[in-house]
Short mmCIF file of C-alpha atoms in Angstrom, two decimals:
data_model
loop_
_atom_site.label_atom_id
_atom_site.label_comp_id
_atom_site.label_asym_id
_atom_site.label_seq_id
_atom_site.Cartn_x
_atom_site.Cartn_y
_atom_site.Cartn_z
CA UNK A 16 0.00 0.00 0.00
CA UNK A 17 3.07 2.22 0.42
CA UNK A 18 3.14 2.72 -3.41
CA UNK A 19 -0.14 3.49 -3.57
CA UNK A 20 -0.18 5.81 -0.70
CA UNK A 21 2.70 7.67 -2.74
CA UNK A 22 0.89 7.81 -6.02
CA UNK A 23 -2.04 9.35 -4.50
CA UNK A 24 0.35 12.39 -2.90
CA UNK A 25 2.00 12.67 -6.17
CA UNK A 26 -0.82 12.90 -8.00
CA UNK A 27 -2.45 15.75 -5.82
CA UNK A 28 0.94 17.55 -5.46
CA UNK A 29 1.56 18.17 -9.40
CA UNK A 30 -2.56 18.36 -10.00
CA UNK A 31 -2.27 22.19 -10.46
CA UNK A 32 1.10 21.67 -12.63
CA UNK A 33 -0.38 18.85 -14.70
CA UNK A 34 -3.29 20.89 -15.81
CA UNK A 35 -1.30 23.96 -16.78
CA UNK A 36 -0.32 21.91 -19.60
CA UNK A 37 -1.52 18.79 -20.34
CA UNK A 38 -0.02 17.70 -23.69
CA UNK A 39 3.68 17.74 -22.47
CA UNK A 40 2.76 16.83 -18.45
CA UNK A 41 1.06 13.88 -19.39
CA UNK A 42 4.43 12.12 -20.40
CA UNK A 43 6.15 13.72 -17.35
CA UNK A 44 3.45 12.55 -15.21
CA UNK A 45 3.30 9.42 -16.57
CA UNK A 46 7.14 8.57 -16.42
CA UNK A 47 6.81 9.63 -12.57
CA UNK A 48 3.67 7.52 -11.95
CA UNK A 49 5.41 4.49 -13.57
CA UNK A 50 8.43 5.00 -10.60
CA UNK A 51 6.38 5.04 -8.00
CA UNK A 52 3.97 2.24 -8.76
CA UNK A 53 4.92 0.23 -12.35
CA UNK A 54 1.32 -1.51 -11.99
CA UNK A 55 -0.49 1.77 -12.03
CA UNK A 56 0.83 2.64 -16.19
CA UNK A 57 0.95 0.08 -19.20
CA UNK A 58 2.85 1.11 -22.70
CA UNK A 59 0.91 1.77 -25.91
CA UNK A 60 0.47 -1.24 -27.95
CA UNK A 61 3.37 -1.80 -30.53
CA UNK A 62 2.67 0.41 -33.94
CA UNK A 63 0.03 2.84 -31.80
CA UNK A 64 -0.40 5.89 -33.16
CA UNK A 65 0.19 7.65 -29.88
CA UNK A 66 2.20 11.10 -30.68
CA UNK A 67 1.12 13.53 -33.77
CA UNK A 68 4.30 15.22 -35.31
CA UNK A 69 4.49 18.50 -37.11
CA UNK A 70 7.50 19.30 -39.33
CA UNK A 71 7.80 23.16 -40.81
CA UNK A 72 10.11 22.96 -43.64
CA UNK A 73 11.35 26.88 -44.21
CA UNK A 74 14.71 26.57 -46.31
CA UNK A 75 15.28 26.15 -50.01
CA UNK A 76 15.19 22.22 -50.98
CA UNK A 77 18.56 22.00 -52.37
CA UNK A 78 20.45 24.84 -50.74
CA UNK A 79 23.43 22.46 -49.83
CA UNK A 80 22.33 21.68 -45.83
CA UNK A 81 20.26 18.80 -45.99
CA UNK A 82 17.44 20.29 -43.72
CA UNK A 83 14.68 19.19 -46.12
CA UNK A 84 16.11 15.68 -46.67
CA UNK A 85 16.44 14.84 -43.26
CA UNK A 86 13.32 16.35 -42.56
CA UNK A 87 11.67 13.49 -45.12
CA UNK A 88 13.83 11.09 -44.07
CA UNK A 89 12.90 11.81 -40.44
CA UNK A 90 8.62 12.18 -41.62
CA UNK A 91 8.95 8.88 -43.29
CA UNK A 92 10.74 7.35 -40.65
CA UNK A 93 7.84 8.32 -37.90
CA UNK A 94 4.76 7.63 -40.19
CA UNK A 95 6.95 4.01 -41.24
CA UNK A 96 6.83 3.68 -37.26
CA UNK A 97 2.73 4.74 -36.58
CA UNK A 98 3.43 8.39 -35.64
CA UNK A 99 0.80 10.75 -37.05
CA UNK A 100 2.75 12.92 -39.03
CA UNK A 101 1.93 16.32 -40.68
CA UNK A 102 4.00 18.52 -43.25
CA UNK A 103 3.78 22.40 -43.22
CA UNK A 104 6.02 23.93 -46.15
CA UNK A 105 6.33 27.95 -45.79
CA UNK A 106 8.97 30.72 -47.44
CA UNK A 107 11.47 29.37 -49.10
CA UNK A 108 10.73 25.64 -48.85
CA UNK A 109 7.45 26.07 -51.22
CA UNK A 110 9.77 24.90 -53.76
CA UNK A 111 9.08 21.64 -52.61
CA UNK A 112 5.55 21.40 -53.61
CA UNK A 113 6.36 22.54 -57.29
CA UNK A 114 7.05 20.71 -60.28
CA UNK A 115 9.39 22.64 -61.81
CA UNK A 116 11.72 21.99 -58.87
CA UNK A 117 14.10 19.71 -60.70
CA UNK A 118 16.85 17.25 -58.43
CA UNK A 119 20.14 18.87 -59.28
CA UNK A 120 22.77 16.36 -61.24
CA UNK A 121 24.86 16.40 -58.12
CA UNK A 122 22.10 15.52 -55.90
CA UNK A 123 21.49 11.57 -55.16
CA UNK A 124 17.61 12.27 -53.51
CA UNK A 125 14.82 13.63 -55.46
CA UNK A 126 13.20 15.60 -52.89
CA UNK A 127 10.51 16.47 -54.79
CA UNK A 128 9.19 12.85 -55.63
CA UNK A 129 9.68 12.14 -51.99
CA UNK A 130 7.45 14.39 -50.79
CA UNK A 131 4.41 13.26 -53.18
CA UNK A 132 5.60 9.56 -52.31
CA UNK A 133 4.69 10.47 -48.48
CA UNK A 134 1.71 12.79 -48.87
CA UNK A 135 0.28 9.53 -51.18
CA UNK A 136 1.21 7.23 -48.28
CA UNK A 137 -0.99 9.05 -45.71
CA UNK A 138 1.13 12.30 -44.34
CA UNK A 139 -0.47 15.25 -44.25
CA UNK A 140 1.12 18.58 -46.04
CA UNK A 141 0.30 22.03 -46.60
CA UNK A 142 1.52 24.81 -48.08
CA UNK A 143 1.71 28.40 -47.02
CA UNK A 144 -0.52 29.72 -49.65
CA UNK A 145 0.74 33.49 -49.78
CA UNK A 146 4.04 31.98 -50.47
CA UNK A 147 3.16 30.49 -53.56
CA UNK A 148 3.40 34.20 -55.33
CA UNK A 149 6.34 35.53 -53.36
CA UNK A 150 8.88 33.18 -52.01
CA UNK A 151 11.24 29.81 -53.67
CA UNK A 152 12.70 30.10 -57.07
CA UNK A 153 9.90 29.23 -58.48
CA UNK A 154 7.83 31.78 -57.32
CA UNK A 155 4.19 32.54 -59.26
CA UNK A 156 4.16 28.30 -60.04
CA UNK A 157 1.57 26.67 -58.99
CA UNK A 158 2.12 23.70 -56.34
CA UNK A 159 1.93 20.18 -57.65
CA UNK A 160 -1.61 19.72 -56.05
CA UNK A 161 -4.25 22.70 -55.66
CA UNK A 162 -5.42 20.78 -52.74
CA UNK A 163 -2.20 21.33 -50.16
CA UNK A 164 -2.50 24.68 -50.31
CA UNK A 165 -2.69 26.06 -46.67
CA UNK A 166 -2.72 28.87 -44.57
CA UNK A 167 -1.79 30.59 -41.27
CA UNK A 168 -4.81 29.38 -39.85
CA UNK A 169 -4.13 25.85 -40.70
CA UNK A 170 -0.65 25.73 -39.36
CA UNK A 171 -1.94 27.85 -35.97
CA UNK A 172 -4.16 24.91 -35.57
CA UNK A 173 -1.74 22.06 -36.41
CA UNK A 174 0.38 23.22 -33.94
CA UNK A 175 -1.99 23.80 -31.12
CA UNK A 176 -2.97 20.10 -32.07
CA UNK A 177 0.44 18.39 -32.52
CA UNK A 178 2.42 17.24 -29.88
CA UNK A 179 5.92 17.59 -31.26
CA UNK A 180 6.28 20.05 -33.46
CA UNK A 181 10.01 21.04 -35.49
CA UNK A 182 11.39 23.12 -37.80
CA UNK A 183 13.94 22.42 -40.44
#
């Protein structure tokens, strides 16, 4: 009873602090719960989609840092694992979402097809729409699909939503 005794304080010491925030006390809380009494918590089930991931892309697709590829590489890797993941493409990165972005000789990774390849396969993307007219190399094109055009409202929301959300 000693374990349960000590879950009970814990849980009305950080009450206040655990609904100040939910989203990121939850996994706090529930790390700390597990310490104190291991039969209290179980583990999502293997493949659960239990975390939704939000990845702005900002930069130029093939400026020479990688940033967009490993930000594919890292989307595809979390949706391959059950991870909710969601795409948000703003100022410079636009490019992405274009046709007329073509994979440099020198380049081994078209990130162009990859990003079609994931949205197909269940990711979700926008694209800033006042960039489309102002910002990439490509500026004026349309995107490859009408459809992924977004907004600020759209990514306000998707972050409010998500529970991890990065830039690249």
């Amino acid at each position: 009873m000693l374990n349960l005794r000590s879950a009970v304080s814990f849980v009305i010491f950080y009450y206040d602090e655990f609904i100040s925030n939910l989203s990121s006390n939850l996994r706090y809380f529930t790390h700390k719960l597990a310490k104190i009494c291991p039969v209290c918590t179980t583990k999502p089930a293997k493949g659960a989609q239990n975390e939704k991931f939000l990845l702005i892309l900002t930069n130029q697709p093939y400026n020479g840092t990688d940033n967009a590829y490993n930000a594919l590489r890292l989307a595809g890797a979390l949706k391959n694992s059950g991870e909710y993941v969601r795409i948000f493409l703003m100022n410079d990165a636009v490019d992405l979402a274009r046709n007329s972005t073509q994979k440099p000789e020198n380049y081994d990774f078209d990130l162009v097809a990859k990003l079609k390849e994931l949205h197909a396969n269940g990711v979700a993307l926008k694209v800033c729409g006042s960039c489309e007219t102002r910002c990439g190399l490509h500026a004026g094109e349309p995107y490859f699909d009408s459809e992924i055009k977004g907004s600020m409202d759209i990514l306000a929301g998707w972050v409010a939503e998500c529970d991890q959300v990065m830039t690249f």
